[in-house]
mmCIF file of N, CA and C in Angstrom:
data_model
loop_
_atom_site.group_PDB
_atom_site.id
_atom_site.type_symbol
_atom_site.label_atom_id
_atom_site.label_comp_id
_atom_site.label_asym_id
_atom_site.label_seq_id
_atom_site.Cartn_x
_atom_site.Cartn_y
_atom_site.Cartn_z
ATOM 1 N N MET A 219 -3.124 -21.754 -20.947
ATOM 2 C CA MET A 219 -3.628 -20.368 -20.681
ATOM 3 C C MET A 219 -2.646 -19.325 -21.054
ATOM 4 N N ASP A 220 -2.954 -18.267 -21.718
ATOM 5 C CA ASP A 220 -2.143 -17.258 -22.098
ATOM 6 C C ASP A 220 -1.354 -16.513 -21.015
ATOM 7 N N SER A 221 -0.160 -16.114 -21.054
ATOM 8 C CA SER A 221 0.521 -15.541 -20.141
ATOM 9 C C SER A 221 -0.037 -14.143 -19.601
ATOM 10 N N ALA A 222 -0.611 -13.260 -20.572
ATOM 11 C CA ALA A 222 -0.992 -11.894 -20.330
ATOM 12 C C ALA A 222 -2.459 -12.317 -19.262
ATOM 13 N N PHE A 223 -3.050 -13.377 -19.575
ATOM 14 C CA PHE A 223 -4.334 -13.766 -18.829
ATOM 15 C C PHE A 223 -3.942 -14.168 -17.547
ATOM 16 N N ARG A 224 -3.001 -14.993 -17.299
ATOM 17 C CA ARG A 224 -2.480 -15.427 -16.020
ATOM 18 C C ARG A 224 -1.944 -14.083 -15.207
ATOM 19 N N ILE A 225 -1.288 -13.412 -15.920
ATOM 20 C CA ILE A 225 -0.840 -12.090 -15.150
ATOM 21 C C ILE A 225 -2.120 -11.371 -14.492
ATOM 22 N N LEU A 226 -3.098 -11.257 -15.420
ATOM 23 C CA LEU A 226 -4.281 -10.332 -15.155
ATOM 24 C C LEU A 226 -5.069 -11.196 -13.919
ATOM 25 N N ALA A 227 -5.090 -12.451 -14.071
ATOM 26 C CA ALA A 227 -5.828 -13.273 -13.280
ATOM 27 C C ALA A 227 -4.982 -13.166 -11.743
ATOM 28 N N ALA A 228 -3.783 -13.205 -11.732
ATOM 29 C CA ALA A 228 -2.968 -12.865 -10.325
ATOM 30 C C ALA A 228 -3.138 -11.522 -9.830
ATOM 31 N N VAL A 229 -3.265 -10.407 -10.684
ATOM 32 C CA VAL A 229 -3.477 -9.283 -10.252
ATOM 33 C C VAL A 229 -4.973 -9.042 -9.720
ATOM 34 N N SER A 230 -5.896 -9.589 -10.285
ATOM 35 C CA SER A 230 -7.285 -9.711 -9.793
ATOM 36 C C SER A 230 -7.434 -10.383 -8.530
ATOM 37 N N ALA A 231 -6.971 -11.542 -8.305
ATOM 38 C CA ALA A 231 -7.040 -12.385 -7.189
ATOM 39 C C ALA A 231 -6.441 -11.504 -6.061
ATOM 40 N N GLY A 232 -5.269 -11.037 -6.225
ATOM 41 C CA GLY A 232 -4.601 -10.268 -5.195
ATOM 42 C C GLY A 232 -5.173 -9.078 -4.865
ATOM 43 N N GLY A 233 -5.850 -8.382 -5.903
ATOM 44 C CA GLY A 233 -6.542 -7.081 -5.617
ATOM 45 C C GLY A 233 -7.955 -7.463 -4.766
ATOM 46 N N VAL A 234 -8.536 -8.580 -4.923
ATOM 47 C CA VAL A 234 -9.622 -9.017 -4.161
ATOM 48 C C VAL A 234 -9.121 -9.156 -2.590
ATOM 49 N N LEU A 235 -8.009 -9.831 -2.392
ATOM 50 C CA LEU A 235 -7.646 -10.083 -1.018
ATOM 51 C C LEU A 235 -7.307 -8.756 -0.404
ATOM 52 N N GLY A 236 -6.450 -7.735 -1.168
ATOM 53 C CA GLY A 236 -6.077 -6.426 -0.647
ATOM 54 C C GLY A 236 -7.238 -5.515 -0.149
ATOM 55 N N ALA A 237 -8.185 -5.538 -1.290
ATOM 56 C CA ALA A 237 -9.313 -4.600 -0.904
ATOM 57 C C ALA A 237 -10.289 -5.165 0.251
ATOM 58 N N LEU A 238 -10.393 -6.561 0.499
ATOM 59 C CA LEU A 238 -11.016 -7.097 1.530
ATOM 60 C C LEU A 238 -10.303 -6.771 2.856
ATOM 61 N N ALA A 239 -9.075 -6.787 2.921
ATOM 62 C CA ALA A 239 -8.167 -6.431 4.086
ATOM 63 C C ALA A 239 -8.396 -4.944 4.299
ATOM 64 N N ARG A 240 -8.368 -4.044 3.409
ATOM 65 C CA ARG A 240 -8.516 -2.565 3.584
ATOM 66 C C ARG A 240 -9.864 -2.384 4.208
ATOM 67 N N TYR A 241 -10.880 -2.961 3.494
ATOM 68 C CA TYR A 241 -12.253 -2.806 4.168
ATOM 69 C C TYR A 241 -12.368 -3.202 5.497
ATOM 70 N N GLY A 242 -11.815 -4.311 5.783
ATOM 71 C CA GLY A 242 -11.874 -4.976 7.152
ATOM 72 C C GLY A 242 -11.358 -3.940 8.262
ATOM 73 N N LEU A 243 -10.121 -3.449 7.800
ATOM 74 C CA LEU A 243 -9.465 -2.426 8.630
ATOM 75 C C LEU A 243 -10.314 -1.307 8.848
ATOM 76 N N GLY A 244 -10.874 -0.763 7.727
ATOM 77 C CA GLY A 244 -11.811 0.577 7.825
ATOM 78 C C GLY A 244 -13.019 0.476 8.652
ATOM 79 N N VAL A 245 -13.580 -0.839 8.487
ATOM 80 C CA VAL A 245 -14.734 -1.052 9.289
ATOM 81 C C VAL A 245 -14.267 -1.188 10.787
ATOM 82 N N ALA A 246 -13.490 -1.850 11.224
ATOM 83 C CA ALA A 246 -12.804 -1.843 12.498
ATOM 84 C C ALA A 246 -12.273 -0.566 13.072
ATOM 85 N N TRP A 247 -11.775 0.369 12.317
ATOM 86 C CA TRP A 247 -11.274 1.528 12.597
ATOM 87 C C TRP A 247 -11.757 2.701 11.852
ATOM 88 N N PRO A 248 -12.977 3.108 12.201
ATOM 89 C CA PRO A 248 -13.576 4.178 11.278
ATOM 90 C C PRO A 248 -12.984 5.342 11.815
ATOM 91 N N HIS A 249 -13.016 6.559 11.019
ATOM 92 C CA HIS A 249 -12.481 7.699 11.369
ATOM 93 C C HIS A 249 -13.658 8.727 11.655
ATOM 94 N N PRO A 250 -13.372 9.640 12.744
ATOM 95 C CA PRO A 250 -14.401 10.431 13.081
ATOM 96 C C PRO A 250 -14.799 11.306 11.673
ATOM 97 N N PRO A 251 -16.079 12.026 11.552
ATOM 98 C CA PRO A 251 -16.338 12.713 10.555
ATOM 99 C C PRO A 251 -15.340 14.000 10.153
ATOM 100 N N HIS A 252 -14.818 14.638 11.407
ATOM 101 C CA HIS A 252 -14.129 15.658 10.987
ATOM 102 C C HIS A 252 -12.685 15.585 11.751
ATOM 103 N N GLY A 253 -12.240 14.335 11.884
ATOM 104 C CA GLY A 253 -10.964 14.048 12.467
ATOM 105 C C GLY A 253 -10.050 13.627 11.457
ATOM 106 N N PHE A 254 -8.866 13.350 12.079
ATOM 107 C CA PHE A 254 -7.732 12.680 11.217
ATOM 108 C C PHE A 254 -8.093 11.461 10.900
ATOM 109 N N PRO A 255 -8.087 10.984 9.659
ATOM 110 C CA PRO A 255 -8.571 9.652 9.166
ATOM 111 C C PRO A 255 -7.190 8.770 9.449
ATOM 112 N N TRP A 256 -7.196 8.266 10.604
ATOM 113 C CA TRP A 256 -6.023 7.257 10.907
ATOM 114 C C TRP A 256 -6.029 5.977 10.110
ATOM 115 N N ALA A 257 -7.135 5.408 10.101
ATOM 116 C CA ALA A 257 -7.115 4.071 9.193
ATOM 117 C C ALA A 257 -6.678 4.159 7.928
ATOM 118 N N THR A 258 -7.159 5.248 7.176
ATOM 119 C CA THR A 258 -6.506 5.307 5.940
ATOM 120 C C THR A 258 -5.271 5.823 5.817
ATOM 121 N N TRP A 259 -4.729 6.554 6.661
ATOM 122 C CA TRP A 259 -3.292 6.697 6.692
ATOM 123 C C TRP A 259 -2.644 5.477 7.161
ATOM 124 N N THR A 260 -2.889 4.767 8.077
ATOM 125 C CA THR A 260 -2.100 3.691 8.371
ATOM 126 C C THR A 260 -2.008 2.513 7.384
ATOM 127 N N ILE A 261 -3.217 2.517 6.607
ATOM 128 C CA ILE A 261 -3.261 1.659 5.363
ATOM 129 C C ILE A 261 -2.165 1.977 4.388
ATOM 130 N N ASN A 262 -2.146 3.213 3.905
ATOM 131 C CA ASN A 262 -1.432 3.656 2.827
ATOM 132 C C ASN A 262 -0.131 3.716 3.255
ATOM 133 N N VAL A 263 0.401 3.945 4.647
ATOM 134 C CA VAL A 263 1.773 4.159 4.938
ATOM 135 C C VAL A 263 2.415 2.654 5.217
ATOM 136 N N SER A 264 1.654 1.684 5.875
ATOM 137 C CA SER A 264 2.016 0.330 6.054
ATOM 138 C C SER A 264 2.143 -0.337 4.580
ATOM 139 N N GLY A 265 1.059 -0.260 3.725
ATOM 140 C CA GLY A 265 1.052 -0.795 2.339
ATOM 141 C C GLY A 265 2.261 -0.293 1.599
ATOM 142 N N SER A 266 2.715 0.956 1.881
ATOM 143 C CA SER A 266 3.931 1.507 1.149
ATOM 144 C C SER A 266 5.178 0.857 1.697
ATOM 145 N N PHE A 267 5.099 0.737 2.855
ATOM 146 C CA PHE A 267 6.413 -0.003 3.485
ATOM 147 C C PHE A 267 6.486 -1.551 2.953
ATOM 148 N N LEU A 268 5.326 -2.149 2.956
ATOM 149 C CA LEU A 268 5.241 -3.582 2.389
ATOM 150 C C LEU A 268 5.614 -3.636 0.981
ATOM 151 N N ILE A 269 5.328 -2.685 0.236
ATOM 152 C CA ILE A 269 5.752 -2.585 -1.052
ATOM 153 C C ILE A 269 7.208 -2.356 -1.453
ATOM 154 N N GLY A 270 7.835 -1.705 -0.500
ATOM 155 C CA GLY A 270 9.382 -1.329 -0.358
ATOM 156 C C GLY A 270 9.950 -2.756 -0.180
ATOM 157 N N VAL A 271 9.376 -3.613 0.822
ATOM 158 C CA VAL A 271 9.991 -4.812 1.413
ATOM 159 C C VAL A 271 9.699 -5.837 0.234
ATOM 160 N N LEU A 272 8.526 -5.806 -0.234
ATOM 161 C CA LEU A 272 8.342 -7.046 -1.468
ATOM 162 C C LEU A 272 9.018 -6.508 -2.530
ATOM 163 N N MET A 273 9.142 -5.626 -3.187
ATOM 164 C CA MET A 273 9.902 -5.334 -4.409
ATOM 165 C C MET A 273 11.335 -5.584 -4.236
ATOM 166 N N THR A 274 11.788 -5.207 -3.057
ATOM 167 C CA THR A 274 13.259 -5.512 -2.845
ATOM 168 C C THR A 274 13.609 -6.940 -2.612
ATOM 169 N N ALA A 275 12.804 -7.615 -1.924
ATOM 170 C CA ALA A 275 12.814 -8.946 -1.591
ATOM 171 C C ALA A 275 12.890 -9.849 -3.039
ATOM 172 N N VAL A 276 11.859 -9.627 -3.907
ATOM 173 C CA VAL A 276 11.628 -10.373 -4.998
ATOM 174 C C VAL A 276 12.657 -10.000 -5.964
ATOM 175 N N ALA A 277 13.229 -8.987 -6.002
ATOM 176 C CA ALA A 277 14.300 -8.534 -6.988
ATOM 177 C C ALA A 277 15.500 -9.333 -6.578
ATOM 178 N N ARG A 278 15.922 -9.329 -5.289
ATOM 179 C CA ARG A 278 16.998 -10.129 -4.780
ATOM 180 C C ARG A 278 17.116 -11.554 -4.641
ATOM 181 N N TRP A 279 15.766 -12.059 -4.078
ATOM 182 C CA TRP A 279 15.655 -13.506 -3.895
ATOM 183 C C TRP A 279 14.884 -14.294 -4.713
ATOM 184 N N ARG A 280 13.896 -13.771 -5.538
ATOM 185 C CA ARG A 280 12.983 -14.508 -6.397
ATOM 186 C C ARG A 280 12.761 -13.685 -7.654
ATOM 187 N N PRO A 281 13.803 -13.143 -8.373
ATOM 188 C CA PRO A 281 13.624 -12.564 -9.635
ATOM 189 C C PRO A 281 12.916 -13.335 -10.726
ATOM 190 N N ASN A 282 13.008 -14.686 -10.647
ATOM 191 C CA ASN A 282 12.317 -15.391 -11.765
ATOM 192 C C ASN A 282 10.785 -15.876 -11.376
ATOM 193 N N GLN A 283 10.255 -15.467 -10.415
ATOM 194 C CA GLN A 283 8.837 -15.504 -9.933
ATOM 195 C C GLN A 283 7.932 -14.850 -10.638
ATOM 196 N N ARG A 284 7.516 -15.152 -11.892
ATOM 197 C CA ARG A 284 6.857 -14.261 -12.661
ATOM 198 C C ARG A 284 5.572 -13.752 -12.267
ATOM 199 N N TYR A 285 4.839 -14.600 -11.387
ATOM 200 C CA TYR A 285 3.442 -14.025 -10.889
ATOM 201 C C TYR A 285 3.505 -13.495 -9.588
ATOM 202 N N LEU A 286 4.734 -13.242 -8.909
ATOM 203 C CA LEU A 286 4.818 -12.974 -7.421
ATOM 204 C C LEU A 286 4.420 -11.523 -7.326
ATOM 205 N N ARG A 287 5.186 -10.743 -8.040
ATOM 206 C CA ARG A 287 5.108 -9.248 -7.985
ATOM 207 C C ARG A 287 3.677 -8.868 -8.493
ATOM 208 N N PRO A 288 3.119 -9.211 -9.673
ATOM 209 C CA PRO A 288 1.831 -9.058 -9.920
ATOM 210 C C PRO A 288 0.837 -9.325 -8.991
ATOM 211 N N PHE A 289 0.993 -10.539 -8.284
ATOM 212 C CA PHE A 289 -0.068 -10.978 -7.399
ATOM 213 C C PHE A 289 0.001 -9.980 -6.093
ATOM 214 N N LEU A 290 1.177 -10.051 -5.610
ATOM 215 C CA LEU A 290 1.357 -9.470 -4.131
ATOM 216 C C LEU A 290 1.455 -8.001 -4.274
ATOM 217 N N GLY A 291 2.370 -7.459 -5.219
ATOM 218 C CA GLY A 291 2.532 -5.950 -5.403
ATOM 219 C C GLY A 291 1.461 -5.168 -5.881
ATOM 220 N N ILE A 292 1.055 -5.485 -7.176
ATOM 221 C CA ILE A 292 0.028 -4.809 -7.903
ATOM 222 C C ILE A 292 -1.416 -5.116 -7.312
ATOM 223 N N GLY A 293 -1.593 -6.515 -7.110
ATOM 224 C CA GLY A 293 -2.804 -6.969 -6.630
ATOM 225 C C GLY A 293 -3.051 -6.813 -5.309
ATOM 226 N N VAL A 294 -2.444 -7.588 -4.226
ATOM 227 C CA VAL A 294 -2.800 -7.431 -2.887
ATOM 228 C C VAL A 294 -2.618 -6.009 -2.263
ATOM 229 N N LEU A 295 -1.325 -5.585 -2.567
ATOM 230 C CA LEU A 295 -0.973 -4.318 -1.903
ATOM 231 C C LEU A 295 -1.533 -2.949 -2.600
ATOM 232 N N GLY A 296 -1.675 -3.256 -3.894
ATOM 233 C CA GLY A 296 -2.462 -2.248 -4.600
ATOM 234 C C GLY A 296 -3.805 -2.175 -4.227
ATOM 235 N N GLY A 297 -4.424 -3.344 -4.040
ATOM 236 C CA GLY A 297 -5.834 -3.215 -3.417
ATOM 237 C C GLY A 297 -5.980 -2.791 -2.134
ATOM 238 N N PHE A 298 -4.902 -3.233 -1.299
ATOM 239 C CA PHE A 298 -4.931 -2.702 0.253
ATOM 240 C C PHE A 298 -4.582 -1.080 0.280
ATOM 241 N N THR A 299 -3.802 -0.725 -0.378
ATOM 242 C CA THR A 299 -3.499 0.975 -0.412
ATOM 243 C C THR A 299 -4.710 1.519 -0.951
ATOM 244 N N THR A 300 -4.788 2.796 -0.494
ATOM 245 C CA THR A 300 -6.175 3.535 -1.070
ATOM 246 C C THR A 300 -5.795 4.907 -1.112
ATOM 247 N N PHE A 301 -4.885 5.306 -1.955
ATOM 248 C CA PHE A 301 -4.592 6.797 -2.054
ATOM 249 C C PHE A 301 -5.946 7.657 -2.673
ATOM 250 N N SER A 302 -6.561 7.037 -3.492
ATOM 251 C CA SER A 302 -7.808 7.631 -3.845
ATOM 252 C C SER A 302 -8.731 8.148 -2.702
ATOM 253 N N THR A 303 -8.724 7.170 -1.770
ATOM 254 C CA THR A 303 -9.530 7.658 -0.520
ATOM 255 C C THR A 303 -8.839 8.745 0.192
ATOM 256 N N SER A 304 -7.659 8.774 0.178
ATOM 257 C CA SER A 304 -7.138 9.966 0.901
ATOM 258 C C SER A 304 -7.314 11.084 0.411
ATOM 259 N N ILE A 305 -7.401 11.343 -0.978
ATOM 260 C CA ILE A 305 -7.723 12.532 -1.643
ATOM 261 C C ILE A 305 -9.308 12.862 -1.203
ATOM 262 N N VAL A 306 -10.029 11.856 -1.077
ATOM 263 C CA VAL A 306 -11.569 12.206 -0.882
ATOM 264 C C VAL A 306 -11.513 12.747 0.713
ATOM 265 N N ASP A 307 -10.623 11.998 1.402
ATOM 266 C CA ASP A 307 -10.757 12.557 2.735
ATOM 267 C C ASP A 307 -10.062 14.049 2.935
ATOM 268 N N VAL A 308 -9.138 14.294 2.333
ATOM 269 C CA VAL A 308 -8.529 15.605 2.241
ATOM 270 C C VAL A 308 -9.782 16.700 1.850
ATOM 271 N N GLN A 309 -10.212 16.435 0.733
ATOM 272 C CA GLN A 309 -11.392 17.091 0.577
ATOM 273 C C GLN A 309 -12.589 17.528 1.434
ATOM 274 N N HIS A 310 -12.759 16.362 2.264
ATOM 275 C CA HIS A 310 -13.805 16.629 3.291
ATOM 276 C C HIS A 310 -13.368 17.034 4.719
ATOM 277 N N ALA A 311 -12.198 17.205 4.692
ATOM 278 C CA ALA A 311 -11.715 17.603 5.964
ATOM 279 C C ALA A 311 -11.545 19.038 6.301
ATOM 280 N N PRO A 312 -11.506 19.615 7.446
ATOM 281 C CA PRO A 312 -11.349 20.993 7.798
ATOM 282 C C PRO A 312 -9.909 21.280 7.201
ATOM 283 N N PRO A 313 -9.566 22.638 6.813
ATOM 284 C CA PRO A 313 -8.485 22.934 6.215
ATOM 285 C C PRO A 313 -7.224 22.265 6.926
ATOM 286 N N ALA A 314 -7.109 22.762 8.259
ATOM 287 C CA ALA A 314 -5.865 22.504 8.837
ATOM 288 C C ALA A 314 -5.592 20.892 8.818
ATOM 289 N N ILE A 315 -6.832 20.178 8.999
ATOM 290 C CA ILE A 315 -6.450 18.663 9.200
ATOM 291 C C ILE A 315 -6.226 18.260 7.618
ATOM 292 N N ALA A 316 -6.903 18.751 6.720
ATOM 293 C CA ALA A 316 -6.592 18.322 5.350
ATOM 294 C C ALA A 316 -5.091 18.458 4.754
ATOM 295 N N LEU A 317 -4.505 19.778 5.399
ATOM 296 C CA LEU A 317 -3.022 19.857 4.957
ATOM 297 C C LEU A 317 -2.170 19.054 5.536
ATOM 298 N N LEU A 318 -2.535 18.880 6.991
ATOM 299 C CA LEU A 318 -1.629 17.846 7.807
ATOM 300 C C LEU A 318 -1.814 16.586 7.207
ATOM 301 N N TYR A 319 -2.832 16.130 6.867
ATOM 302 C CA TYR A 319 -3.156 14.796 6.391
ATOM 303 C C TYR A 319 -2.349 14.523 4.957
ATOM 304 N N LEU A 320 -2.582 15.469 4.080
ATOM 305 C CA LEU A 320 -2.027 15.379 2.856
ATOM 306 C C LEU A 320 -0.577 15.242 3.029
ATOM 307 N N PHE A 321 0.271 15.965 3.668
ATOM 308 C CA PHE A 321 1.756 15.999 3.729
ATOM 309 C C PHE A 321 2.041 14.662 4.578
ATOM 310 N N ALA A 322 1.347 14.596 5.634
ATOM 311 C CA ALA A 322 1.567 13.146 6.476
ATOM 312 C C ALA A 322 1.466 11.875 5.402
ATOM 313 N N THR A 323 0.785 11.880 4.653
ATOM 314 C CA THR A 323 0.428 10.767 3.781
ATOM 315 C C THR A 323 1.378 10.560 2.773
ATOM 316 N N LEU A 324 1.938 11.907 2.214
ATOM 317 C CA LEU A 324 3.052 11.948 0.945
ATOM 318 C C LEU A 324 4.282 11.620 1.690
ATOM 319 N N ILE A 325 4.629 12.138 2.882
ATOM 320 C CA ILE A 325 5.814 12.074 3.306
ATOM 321 C C ILE A 325 5.937 10.646 4.069
ATOM 322 N N GLY A 326 4.869 10.032 4.834
ATOM 323 C CA GLY A 326 4.810 8.847 5.418
ATOM 324 C C GLY A 326 4.926 7.737 4.424
ATOM 325 N N ALA A 327 4.303 7.885 3.325
ATOM 326 C CA ALA A 327 4.304 6.948 2.213
ATOM 327 C C ALA A 327 5.695 6.749 1.503
ATOM 328 N N LEU A 328 6.288 7.834 1.400
ATOM 329 C CA LEU A 328 7.635 7.845 0.562
ATOM 330 C C LEU A 328 8.780 7.156 1.577
ATOM 331 N N LEU A 329 8.660 7.731 2.701
ATOM 332 C CA LEU A 329 9.596 7.149 3.805
ATOM 333 C C LEU A 329 9.357 5.934 3.972
ATOM 334 N N ALA A 330 8.090 5.318 3.971
ATOM 335 C CA ALA A 330 7.933 3.840 4.320
ATOM 336 C C ALA A 330 8.408 2.910 3.172
ATOM 337 N N VAL A 331 8.244 3.395 1.815
ATOM 338 C CA VAL A 331 8.792 2.633 0.906
ATOM 339 C C VAL A 331 10.384 2.685 0.966
ATOM 340 N N TRP A 332 10.902 3.663 1.331
ATOM 341 C CA TRP A 332 12.405 3.760 1.530
ATOM 342 C C TRP A 332 12.836 2.798 2.612
ATOM 343 N N LEU A 333 12.300 2.978 3.741
ATOM 344 C CA LEU A 333 12.529 2.114 4.672
ATOM 345 C C LEU A 333 12.329 0.705 4.682
ATOM 346 N N GLY A 334 11.285 0.283 4.217
ATOM 347 C CA GLY A 334 11.029 -1.119 3.703
ATOM 348 C C GLY A 334 12.158 -1.732 2.737
ATOM 349 N N SER A 335 12.348 -0.886 1.780
ATOM 350 C CA SER A 335 13.482 -1.293 0.936
ATOM 351 C C SER A 335 14.750 -1.471 1.435
ATOM 352 N N THR A 336 15.180 -0.376 2.165
ATOM 353 C CA THR A 336 16.480 -0.178 3.001
ATOM 354 C C THR A 336 16.614 -1.583 3.915
ATOM 355 N N VAL A 337 15.639 -1.512 4.743
ATOM 356 C CA VAL A 337 15.660 -2.752 5.627
ATOM 357 C C VAL A 337 15.872 -4.236 5.233
ATOM 358 N N THR A 338 14.940 -4.261 4.031
ATOM 359 C CA THR A 338 15.092 -5.617 3.255
ATOM 360 C C THR A 338 16.449 -5.786 2.625
ATOM 361 N N GLY A 339 17.079 -4.662 2.034
ATOM 362 C CA GLY A 339 18.287 -4.879 1.296
ATOM 363 C C GLY A 339 19.388 -5.188 2.498
ATOM 364 N N LEU A 340 19.202 -4.683 3.416
ATOM 365 C CA LEU A 340 20.371 -4.863 4.414
ATOM 366 C C LEU A 340 20.563 -6.201 4.892
ATOM 367 N N GLY A 341 19.393 -7.050 4.722
ATOM 368 C CA GLY A 341 19.412 -8.452 5.046
ATOM 369 C C GLY A 341 20.124 -9.254 4.126
ATOM 370 N N SER A 342 20.399 -8.789 3.036
ATOM 371 C CA SER A 342 21.119 -9.658 1.864
ATOM 372 C C SER A 342 22.586 -9.232 1.973
ATOM 373 N N ARG A 343 22.985 -8.619 2.938
ATOM 374 C CA ARG A 343 24.271 -8.257 2.980
ATOM 375 C C ARG A 343 25.008 -9.195 3.810
#
């Protein structure tokens, strides 16, 4: 099997798993029509944290695992996080909630990636 095809297969398989996990969480925790979309925010921030953990861990401890990052990082966590849905949520929320949600998502996701990477990096010292 061609290497590019194997990477595409890894991303696709991981994406299915991530999207199913996101869907399940969204069904279990729906947000009110005009309230703060906590499920989507939690998905994006926790997914960002896990991306920080994963990318740091793989770079330090499993750098030669060719399909690990495409499967887990791009596939599972890319399918799990849903930043496009957060933009739709912003467009449909009242202005005050939309601004709060937009900034909470941006700041929360950036801090989560940093924290995940930092915490994982400390484990290697």
